[in-house]
Short mmCIF file of C-alpha atoms in Angstrom, two decimals:
data_model
loop_
_atom_site.label_atom_id
_atom_site.label_comp_id
_atom_site.label_asym_id
_atom_site.label_seq_id
_atom_site.Cartn_x
_atom_site.Cartn_y
_atom_site.Cartn_z
CA MET A 1 0.00 0.00 0.00
CA ARG A 2 2.83 2.39 0.93
CA LEU A 3 4.62 1.58 -2.29
CA ALA A 4 1.48 2.35 -4.30
CA LEU A 5 1.09 5.67 -2.46
CA LYS A 6 4.70 6.60 -3.13
CA MET A 7 4.29 5.78 -6.80
CA PHE A 8 1.14 7.87 -6.96
CA ARG A 9 2.89 10.84 -5.36
CA PHE A 10 5.83 10.39 -7.70
CA LEU A 11 3.59 10.40 -10.76
CA VAL A 12 1.69 13.45 -9.50
CA ALA A 13 5.00 15.25 -8.95
CA ILE A 14 6.15 14.37 -12.45
CA LEU A 15 2.84 15.59 -13.86
CA LEU A 16 3.05 18.88 -11.94
CA LEU A 17 6.62 19.42 -13.06
CA GLY A 18 5.56 18.78 -16.64
CA ILE A 19 2.70 21.25 -16.36
CA LEU A 20 4.97 23.87 -14.78
CA GLY A 21 7.61 23.28 -17.44
CA PHE A 22 5.08 23.60 -20.23
CA ALA A 23 3.65 26.77 -18.70
CA GLY A 24 7.15 28.17 -18.28
CA TRP A 25 7.95 27.42 -21.90
CA LEU A 26 4.79 29.19 -23.08
CA THR A 27 5.52 32.12 -20.77
CA PHE A 28 9.20 32.74 -21.47
CA SER A 29 9.74 31.24 -24.93
CA PRO A 30 6.42 30.77 -26.72
CA PRO A 31 6.61 29.35 -30.26
CA ASN A 32 6.61 31.84 -33.11
CA GLY A 33 3.29 30.53 -34.40
CA LEU A 34 1.58 31.40 -31.14
CA VAL A 35 3.24 34.82 -30.93
CA SER A 36 2.27 35.54 -34.53
CA ALA A 37 -1.37 34.58 -33.90
CA SER A 38 -1.59 36.84 -30.83
CA ALA A 39 0.08 39.72 -32.68
CA TYR A 40 -2.19 39.29 -35.69
CA ALA A 41 -5.30 39.22 -33.48
CA ALA A 42 -4.29 42.32 -31.51
CA LYS A 43 -3.43 44.25 -34.66
CA MET A 44 -6.50 43.28 -36.68
CA VAL A 45 -8.98 43.93 -33.88
CA CYS A 46 -7.30 47.25 -33.11
CA SER A 47 -7.39 48.43 -36.73
CA ASN A 48 -10.96 47.35 -37.35
CA VAL A 49 -12.29 48.77 -34.08
CA PHE A 50 -10.50 52.12 -34.06
CA ILE A 51 -10.11 52.83 -37.80
CA ALA A 52 -13.23 51.17 -39.21
CA GLU A 53 -15.32 51.61 -36.02
CA ARG A 54 -16.52 48.02 -36.18
CA ASP A 55 -17.74 45.96 -33.25
CA ALA A 56 -14.89 43.95 -31.71
CA ASP A 57 -16.97 40.79 -31.30
CA ALA A 58 -17.99 40.93 -34.95
CA VAL A 59 -14.35 41.25 -36.01
CA ILE A 60 -13.38 38.27 -33.85
CA LYS A 61 -16.27 36.10 -35.08
CA THR A 62 -15.75 36.90 -38.76
CA ASP A 63 -12.29 38.19 -39.67
CA LEU A 64 -10.28 36.28 -37.09
CA ALA A 65 -12.39 33.13 -37.23
CA LEU A 66 -11.82 32.92 -40.99
CA THR A 67 -8.05 33.47 -40.91
CA HIS A 68 -7.23 31.62 -37.64
CA PRO A 69 -10.08 29.12 -37.14
CA ARG A 70 -8.08 26.64 -35.05
CA ILE A 71 -6.92 29.12 -32.43
CA VAL A 72 -9.37 32.02 -32.27
CA GLU A 73 -11.46 30.45 -29.49
CA ARG A 74 -8.36 30.03 -27.35
CA LEU A 75 -7.30 33.65 -27.68
CA LYS A 76 -8.47 36.14 -25.09
CA ILE A 77 -8.75 39.62 -26.60
CA ASN A 78 -9.24 42.72 -24.48
CA VAL A 79 -10.16 46.04 -26.05
CA ASP A 80 -9.24 49.07 -23.93
CA THR A 81 -11.48 51.70 -25.50
CA ALA A 82 -10.32 54.51 -23.22
CA ASN A 83 -6.66 54.06 -24.16
CA GLN A 84 -7.39 52.79 -27.69
CA ARG A 85 -5.33 49.69 -27.10
CA VAL A 86 -5.87 45.96 -27.68
CA GLU A 87 -4.26 43.01 -25.86
CA ALA A 88 -4.38 39.45 -27.18
CA ALA A 89 -3.04 36.36 -25.43
CA TYR A 90 -3.32 32.58 -25.75
CA ARG A 91 -5.61 31.38 -22.95
CA GLY A 92 -5.36 34.92 -21.60
CA LEU A 93 -1.88 34.18 -20.23
CA PHE A 94 0.65 33.31 -22.90
CA ALA A 95 2.26 35.04 -25.90
CA LYS A 96 0.71 38.38 -24.97
CA ARG A 97 0.85 41.00 -27.67
CA TYR A 98 -0.41 44.56 -27.79
CA ALA A 99 -1.56 46.95 -30.52
CA GLN A 100 -1.95 50.69 -30.00
CA TYR A 101 -4.07 53.08 -32.06
CA GLU A 102 -2.87 56.55 -32.98
CA GLU A 103 -5.21 59.02 -34.64
CA GLY A 104 -4.47 59.29 -38.35
CA ARG A 105 -1.74 56.64 -38.13
CA GLY A 106 -3.73 53.49 -37.41
CA CYS A 107 -2.58 50.64 -35.18
CA THR A 108 0.95 49.49 -34.44
CA LEU A 109 2.25 46.52 -32.49
CA VAL A 110 3.86 47.77 -29.28
CA SER A 111 5.40 46.40 -26.09
CA LYS A 112 3.41 46.19 -22.87
CA ASP A 113 4.52 49.55 -21.47
CA GLU A 114 5.29 51.37 -24.70
CA ILE A 115 3.69 54.79 -25.13
CA PRO A 116 3.19 55.70 -28.80
CA ASP A 117 4.45 58.88 -30.37
CA ARG A 118 1.47 61.20 -30.15
CA ALA A 119 2.42 63.27 -33.16
CA GLU A 120 -0.07 65.77 -34.50
CA PRO A 121 -2.49 63.74 -36.63
CA PRO A 122 -2.82 64.71 -40.28
CA SER A 123 -5.70 67.03 -41.01
CA LEU A 124 -7.88 66.31 -43.99
CA PRO A 125 -10.55 68.63 -45.36
CA GLY A 126 -14.19 67.63 -45.23
CA LYS A 127 -15.87 66.56 -48.42
CA PRO A 128 -18.50 68.82 -49.94
CA SER A 129 -21.95 67.47 -50.70
CA ALA A 130 -21.20 67.11 -54.38
CA LEU A 131 -21.02 64.29 -56.87
CA TRP A 132 -18.20 61.80 -56.45
CA PRO A 133 -15.24 62.13 -56.79
CA VAL A 134 -15.39 65.70 -55.45
CA GLY A 135 -17.97 64.68 -52.86
CA GLU A 136 -19.74 61.49 -51.88
CA SER A 137 -23.03 61.71 -53.79
CA ALA A 138 -23.69 59.32 -56.65
CA GLN A 139 -26.20 59.40 -59.50
CA LEU A 140 -26.75 55.69 -59.86
CA SER A 141 -27.71 54.14 -63.16
CA ASP A 142 -31.17 52.59 -63.54
CA ASP A 143 -29.79 50.07 -66.05
CA LYS A 144 -31.63 46.86 -65.19
CA HIS A 145 -28.77 44.65 -66.38
CA LEU A 146 -26.30 46.40 -64.11
CA LEU A 147 -28.70 46.36 -61.16
CA ALA A 148 -29.32 42.64 -61.61
CA THR A 149 -25.60 41.98 -61.70
CA LEU A 150 -24.85 43.99 -58.56
CA ASN A 151 -27.65 42.26 -56.63
CA ASP A 152 -26.84 38.70 -57.68
CA PRO A 153 -25.48 36.85 -54.58
CA ALA A 154 -23.59 34.36 -56.73
CA LEU A 155 -21.73 37.18 -58.49
CA GLN A 156 -21.20 39.17 -55.29
CA GLY A 157 -19.60 36.17 -53.61
CA PRO A 158 -19.70 35.08 -49.96
CA GLY A 159 -18.57 37.78 -47.55
CA MET A 160 -18.94 40.63 -50.06
CA ARG A 161 -18.49 43.98 -48.32
CA ALA A 162 -18.49 46.49 -51.16
CA ILE A 163 -18.94 46.67 -54.92
CA VAL A 164 -18.56 50.02 -56.70
CA VAL A 165 -18.72 50.65 -60.44
CA VAL A 166 -17.26 53.86 -61.88
CA GLN A 167 -17.69 54.84 -65.51
CA ASP A 168 -16.32 57.97 -67.11
CA GLY A 169 -15.49 59.44 -63.72
CA ARG A 170 -18.87 58.88 -62.01
CA ILE A 171 -20.15 56.18 -59.68
CA ILE A 172 -22.97 54.49 -61.56
CA GLY A 173 -23.57 51.50 -59.30
CA GLU A 174 -22.76 50.34 -55.80
CA THR A 175 -23.87 47.81 -53.21
CA TYR A 176 -22.66 46.85 -49.75
CA GLY A 177 -22.70 43.81 -47.50
CA GLU A 178 -24.63 43.70 -44.26
CA GLY A 179 -23.01 45.95 -41.65
CA PHE A 180 -20.96 47.89 -44.21
CA ASN A 181 -21.54 51.07 -46.21
CA ALA A 182 -19.74 53.57 -48.39
CA SER A 183 -18.00 55.14 -45.39
CA THR A 184 -16.61 51.95 -43.79
CA PRO A 185 -12.80 51.78 -44.08
CA LEU A 186 -11.74 48.40 -45.50
CA GLN A 187 -8.31 46.81 -45.58
CA GLY A 188 -7.00 46.50 -49.10
CA TRP A 189 -4.44 43.82 -48.30
CA SER A 190 -2.16 43.51 -51.34
CA MET A 191 -3.97 46.27 -53.23
CA THR A 192 -1.81 48.41 -50.91
CA LYS A 193 1.22 47.35 -52.95
CA THR A 194 0.06 49.39 -55.95
CA VAL A 195 -0.55 52.45 -53.77
CA ASN A 196 2.94 52.02 -52.35
CA ALA A 197 4.37 51.88 -55.89
CA ALA A 198 2.54 55.12 -56.72
CA LEU A 199 4.11 56.77 -53.67
CA ALA A 200 7.52 55.70 -54.97
CA GLY A 201 6.53 57.30 -58.28
CA MET A 202 5.72 60.55 -56.49
CA ALA A 203 9.17 60.51 -54.89
CA ILE A 204 10.57 60.08 -58.40
CA ARG A 205 8.52 63.05 -59.63
CA ASP A 206 9.83 65.08 -56.71
CA GLY A 207 13.39 64.34 -57.84
CA LYS A 208 14.24 62.33 -54.74
CA LEU A 209 14.43 58.88 -56.30
CA SER A 210 15.00 57.11 -59.62
CA LEU A 211 14.07 53.73 -61.00
CA ASP A 212 17.67 52.82 -61.74
CA ARG A 213 19.01 53.66 -58.27
CA LYS A 214 21.01 50.82 -56.73
CA ASN A 215 23.02 50.41 -53.51
CA LEU A 216 19.77 50.92 -51.68
CA PHE A 217 20.96 49.98 -48.18
CA PRO A 218 24.36 50.30 -46.48
CA GLN A 219 24.02 46.65 -45.41
CA TRP A 220 24.09 45.64 -49.09
CA THR A 221 27.39 47.33 -49.84
CA GLY A 222 30.04 45.05 -51.20
CA ASP A 223 27.96 42.09 -52.34
CA ALA A 224 25.46 41.20 -55.08
CA HIS A 225 22.58 42.72 -53.09
CA ALA A 226 23.95 46.12 -54.11
CA ASP A 227 22.81 45.45 -57.70
CA ILE A 228 19.12 45.41 -56.70
CA SER A 229 17.47 48.52 -58.14
CA VAL A 230 14.26 50.39 -57.35
CA ALA A 231 12.88 48.99 -60.61
CA ASP A 232 13.67 45.45 -59.43
CA LEU A 233 11.71 45.98 -56.20
CA MET A 234 8.81 47.46 -58.17
CA ALA A 235 8.71 44.50 -60.58
CA MET A 236 9.16 41.79 -57.90
CA THR A 237 12.44 40.72 -59.51
CA SER A 238 14.84 41.53 -56.66
CA GLY A 239 16.20 37.99 -56.52
CA LEU A 240 15.75 37.86 -52.74
CA LYS A 241 14.60 34.58 -51.22
CA TRP A 242 10.92 34.82 -50.28
CA SER A 243 7.80 32.67 -50.17
CA GLU A 244 4.19 33.81 -49.89
CA ASP A 245 2.94 30.25 -49.38
CA GLY A 246 0.64 29.69 -46.42
CA ASP A 247 3.19 27.45 -44.71
CA SER A 248 6.03 29.94 -45.14
CA PRO A 249 7.29 31.94 -42.15
CA ASP A 250 8.13 34.95 -44.31
CA PRO A 251 4.83 36.92 -44.18
CA ASP A 252 4.37 36.12 -40.47
CA GLY A 253 7.89 37.24 -39.70
CA LEU A 254 7.46 40.41 -41.70
CA GLU A 255 4.12 41.53 -40.30
CA ASN A 256 3.69 39.94 -36.87
CA LEU A 257 7.12 39.14 -35.45
CA ALA A 258 9.63 41.69 -36.74
CA HIS A 259 10.08 45.05 -35.03
CA ASP A 260 11.69 46.31 -38.24
CA ALA A 261 9.97 44.75 -41.27
CA ALA A 262 12.38 46.33 -43.76
CA ALA A 263 15.40 44.87 -41.95
CA PHE A 264 13.70 41.45 -41.91
CA ALA A 265 13.19 41.57 -45.69
CA ARG A 266 16.54 43.25 -46.37
CA ASP A 267 18.47 40.39 -44.76
CA ARG A 268 16.98 37.64 -46.95
CA PRO A 269 19.64 35.84 -49.01
CA LEU A 270 19.93 36.44 -52.73
CA VAL A 271 18.91 33.38 -54.77
CA ALA A 272 18.84 34.84 -58.30
CA PRO A 273 20.56 37.72 -60.09
CA PRO A 274 18.47 40.89 -59.70
CA GLY A 275 16.10 41.49 -62.57
CA THR A 276 16.03 37.90 -63.83
CA GLN A 277 13.43 36.02 -61.78
CA PHE A 278 9.87 36.99 -60.81
CA ASN A 279 8.92 36.20 -57.21
CA TYR A 280 5.81 37.81 -55.73
CA SER A 281 6.97 39.18 -52.39
CA GLY A 282 5.53 41.33 -49.64
CA GLY A 283 9.13 41.79 -48.56
CA SER A 284 9.92 43.66 -51.78
CA SER A 285 6.98 46.00 -51.15
CA VAL A 286 8.17 46.83 -47.63
CA LEU A 287 11.69 47.42 -48.93
CA LEU A 288 10.28 49.74 -51.59
CA ALA A 289 8.45 51.67 -48.86
CA ARG A 290 11.64 51.97 -46.83
CA VAL A 291 13.56 53.13 -49.89
CA TRP A 292 11.14 55.94 -50.79
CA GLN A 293 10.86 56.92 -47.12
CA ASN A 294 14.64 57.20 -46.88
CA ALA A 295 14.67 59.25 -50.07
CA VAL A 296 11.94 61.63 -48.88
CA GLY A 297 13.60 62.06 -45.49
CA ALA A 298 12.07 64.03 -42.63
CA ASP A 299 8.74 64.48 -44.44
CA ALA A 300 8.22 60.76 -45.06
CA ARG A 301 5.68 60.19 -42.30
CA ALA A 302 3.28 62.76 -43.74
CA TYR A 303 4.10 62.00 -47.37
CA PRO A 304 1.20 59.62 -48.18
CA GLN A 305 -1.32 62.10 -46.83
CA GLU A 306 0.21 65.22 -48.32
CA ARG A 307 1.17 63.92 -51.74
CA LEU A 308 -1.58 61.38 -52.45
CA PHE A 309 -4.52 61.14 -50.07
CA LYS A 310 -5.24 64.86 -49.66
CA PRO A 311 -5.01 65.72 -53.39
CA LEU A 312 -7.33 62.82 -54.29
CA GLY A 313 -9.75 63.52 -51.44
CA MET A 314 -9.10 60.12 -49.86
CA THR A 315 -10.07 61.38 -46.41
CA SER A 316 -10.61 57.91 -44.94
CA ALA A 317 -7.22 56.52 -45.99
CA VAL A 318 -4.83 55.30 -43.27
CA LEU A 319 -1.53 53.64 -44.21
CA GLU A 320 -0.18 51.79 -41.19
CA ALA A 321 3.45 51.32 -40.21
CA ASP A 322 5.52 48.78 -38.29
CA PRO A 323 7.02 49.61 -34.87
CA SER A 324 10.17 51.04 -36.52
CA GLY A 325 8.15 53.50 -38.61
CA THR A 326 8.35 51.75 -41.99
CA PHE A 327 5.03 51.86 -43.81
CA LEU A 328 3.61 48.38 -44.31
CA GLY A 329 3.23 48.98 -48.01
CA GLU A 330 2.47 45.33 -48.73
CA ALA A 331 -0.97 45.08 -47.13
CA PHE A 332 -2.00 47.63 -44.51
CA LEU A 333 -3.89 50.47 -46.15
CA PHE A 334 -7.41 51.04 -44.85
CA ALA A 335 -9.81 53.21 -46.87
CA ASN A 336 -13.51 53.20 -47.62
CA ALA A 337 -14.85 51.92 -50.94
CA HIS A 338 -15.30 55.40 -52.42
CA ASP A 339 -11.68 56.27 -51.62
CA TRP A 340 -10.31 53.01 -53.02
CA ALA A 341 -12.31 53.78 -56.16
CA ARG A 342 -10.73 57.25 -56.26
CA PHE A 343 -7.31 55.65 -56.44
CA GLY A 344 -8.46 53.35 -59.24
CA GLU A 345 -9.80 56.33 -61.17
CA PHE A 346 -6.50 58.16 -60.55
CA LEU A 347 -4.66 55.34 -62.32
CA ARG A 348 -7.22 55.29 -65.13
CA MET A 349 -6.44 58.99 -65.59
CA ASN A 350 -2.71 58.18 -65.87
CA GLY A 351 -1.78 59.81 -62.57
CA GLU A 352 -3.61 63.09 -63.21
CA TRP A 353 -6.17 64.57 -60.82
CA ASN A 354 -8.08 67.84 -61.12
CA GLY A 355 -5.76 68.95 -63.89
CA ALA A 356 -2.58 68.30 -61.92
CA GLN A 357 -0.12 65.58 -62.99
CA LEU A 358 0.79 63.98 -59.66
CA LEU A 359 2.82 61.08 -61.05
CA PRO A 360 5.61 61.47 -63.61
CA PRO A 361 4.24 61.60 -67.17
CA GLY A 362 4.09 58.06 -68.51
CA PHE A 363 4.59 56.49 -65.09
CA VAL A 364 1.25 54.65 -65.07
CA ASP A 365 2.11 53.25 -68.50
CA TYR A 366 5.37 52.06 -66.98
CA MET A 367 3.48 50.49 -64.05
CA ARG A 368 1.31 48.63 -66.57
CA SER A 369 4.20 47.46 -68.72
CA PRO A 370 4.68 43.68 -68.39
CA VAL A 371 7.38 41.92 -66.42
CA PRO A 372 8.44 39.23 -68.94
CA ALA A 373 9.69 36.92 -66.19
CA SER A 374 6.16 36.73 -64.78
CA ASP A 375 4.82 34.83 -67.81
CA GLU A 376 2.81 31.84 -66.56
CA GLY A 377 1.44 30.60 -69.85
CA HIS A 378 -0.98 33.31 -70.97
CA GLY A 379 1.66 36.00 -71.19
CA PRO A 380 3.08 38.11 -68.35
CA VAL A 381 0.72 38.33 -65.39
CA TYR A 382 2.44 41.20 -63.58
CA GLY A 383 3.21 44.81 -64.35
CA ARG A 384 6.28 46.79 -63.32
CA GLY A 385 4.31 48.87 -60.83
CA GLN A 386 3.08 46.14 -58.47
CA LEU A 387 -0.18 45.48 -60.27
CA TRP A 388 -1.70 42.62 -62.25
CA LEU A 389 -2.36 42.39 -65.99
CA GLY A 390 -5.74 40.98 -67.03
CA PRO A 391 -4.73 39.22 -70.26
CA GLY A 392 -1.84 37.37 -68.63
CA GLN A 393 -4.21 35.92 -66.04
CA GLY A 394 -6.56 34.62 -68.71
CA PHE A 395 -9.33 37.15 -68.02
CA ARG A 396 -11.69 37.51 -70.97
CA LEU A 397 -11.74 41.30 -70.66
CA PRO A 398 -10.46 44.11 -72.89
CA THR A 399 -6.74 43.69 -73.41
CA ASP A 400 -5.88 46.94 -71.61
CA THR A 401 -7.37 45.71 -68.32
CA PHE A 402 -5.07 45.94 -65.30
CA MET A 403 -5.83 45.28 -61.66
CA LEU A 404 -5.07 45.78 -58.04
CA GLN A 405 -5.66 42.49 -56.22
CA GLY A 406 -5.57 41.56 -52.55
CA HIS A 407 -6.01 38.69 -50.11
CA LEU A 408 -9.58 37.44 -49.54
CA ARG A 409 -10.76 38.54 -52.98
CA GLN A 410 -10.14 42.28 -53.01
CA VAL A 411 -9.91 43.70 -56.53
CA ILE A 412 -9.98 46.95 -58.45
CA ALA A 413 -10.15 46.34 -62.19
CA ILE A 414 -9.26 49.31 -64.39
CA ILE A 415 -10.30 49.20 -68.05
CA PRO A 416 -9.23 52.46 -69.75
CA SER A 417 -10.78 51.58 -73.13
CA ARG A 418 -14.20 51.24 -71.44
CA LYS A 419 -13.62 54.17 -69.04
CA LEU A 420 -14.43 51.67 -66.29
CA VAL A 421 -13.19 51.13 -62.75
CA ILE A 422 -14.74 48.18 -60.89
CA LEU A 423 -14.13 47.56 -57.18
CA ARG A 424 -15.06 44.46 -55.21
CA MET A 425 -14.03 44.03 -51.56
CA GLY A 426 -14.92 41.38 -49.03
CA LEU A 427 -13.92 38.59 -46.71
CA THR A 428 -14.02 35.59 -49.02
CA ARG A 429 -12.04 32.42 -48.57
CA GLU A 430 -9.83 31.63 -51.52
CA ASP A 431 -10.42 27.86 -51.44
CA ILE A 432 -14.18 27.78 -52.07
CA GLY A 433 -14.17 28.21 -55.82
CA TYR A 434 -15.46 31.78 -55.97
CA SER A 435 -13.85 33.89 -58.68
CA VAL A 436 -14.35 37.60 -59.05
CA ALA A 437 -13.91 37.15 -62.80
CA LYS A 438 -17.60 36.34 -63.35
CA LEU A 439 -18.61 39.57 -61.61
CA LEU A 440 -16.24 41.59 -63.78
CA TYR A 441 -17.47 39.89 -66.96
CA ALA A 442 -21.10 40.55 -66.03
CA ILE A 443 -20.51 44.23 -65.29
CA VAL A 444 -18.61 44.79 -68.53
CA ALA A 445 -21.34 42.96 -70.45
CA ALA A 446 -24.05 45.04 -68.78
CA ARG A 447 -22.34 48.30 -69.73
CA ARG A 448 -21.82 47.08 -73.29
CA SER A 449 -25.51 46.25 -73.61
CA ASN A 450 -26.38 49.75 -72.40
CA GLU A 451 -24.42 51.49 -75.13
#
């Protein structure tokens, strides 16, 4: 009997030591996957609550549940409305991460006791009650074909949040998902890349940067990295090792784990000579952001607002940065549907707005010019300005179609020959067979039948 009792106590002790060891491991050295999930949750809830003014529970039940279904129920997320701060932790105890909101700057991952820089937020003028794009009013078309298309659930797709159709500079059709409207800021995900490329173009117009500039970082001096040019970063042909696959640690490391995203991407090894191999990479977009920020200098923090958002009237636009101050130009621009459409129209107008040429003459044509190395069988799929080419992707649309595309089925299709800009945004899984192509085809067909 005594022997059995001793064995029982021994096993209990072993079990307790194991539990304490496991808890200690989670406390002092949690795995990167857990840290990344907590960071992602804190950041996404913070941005959607304080930028988009959405309900935190709704964000957790929809956005987080879709992207992190296996862990969301085990994350405890606290929203501190008074201090505009969000904390997320596994089981409420482990891998704690924090995101802090700053007016006009969005949310940034911070340490527990970190106080953000309370710089003066950018001021944007109010919009007059005029027709879009000057104001927010729209004279919607009564075309029955277009209306039927916009209200077809199968064409909208699951999780649709906004569809806007612009023709010849006017909004002619729009519809929104439940809980969303024309003023709700929405994350563009990789559509941000094209905006980031336009900001680089503005730095070029301002004489602060050039496409052929090399030796972009002191850390690249003296090796083959020094041959990477601005044009290579724009075209996703840097040659840096990177993977956007779901099982790759690269995007997680860039967005959720690294204090300095540009340094994380900068230190990737070179696996191909610059300019020779296409590799779609959020790291290249962040490096491009860091390059134009370095070129602009002291005014870089206000540059997106002053040079792009204010002139276009994109009053809802917020481009977020990492903790080091580098703009996350690969995915983290929030703007409402009308403002995203303004940017699409800006590209359709070749970088001109209200009679002012904001991008270098011919720069949008350069952005649309194909990257030969991106040919996947239908012709090049990618343009030199971090955008997608319709024909190369097999889209049965006019041959001049080019697109901004983002995670979870965000798209802005720009068709200059039809004077059309079509936006579709949502939260739509990419493994369920939904394609935005059918929506685009139907809208183009509806406008053709109306002519």
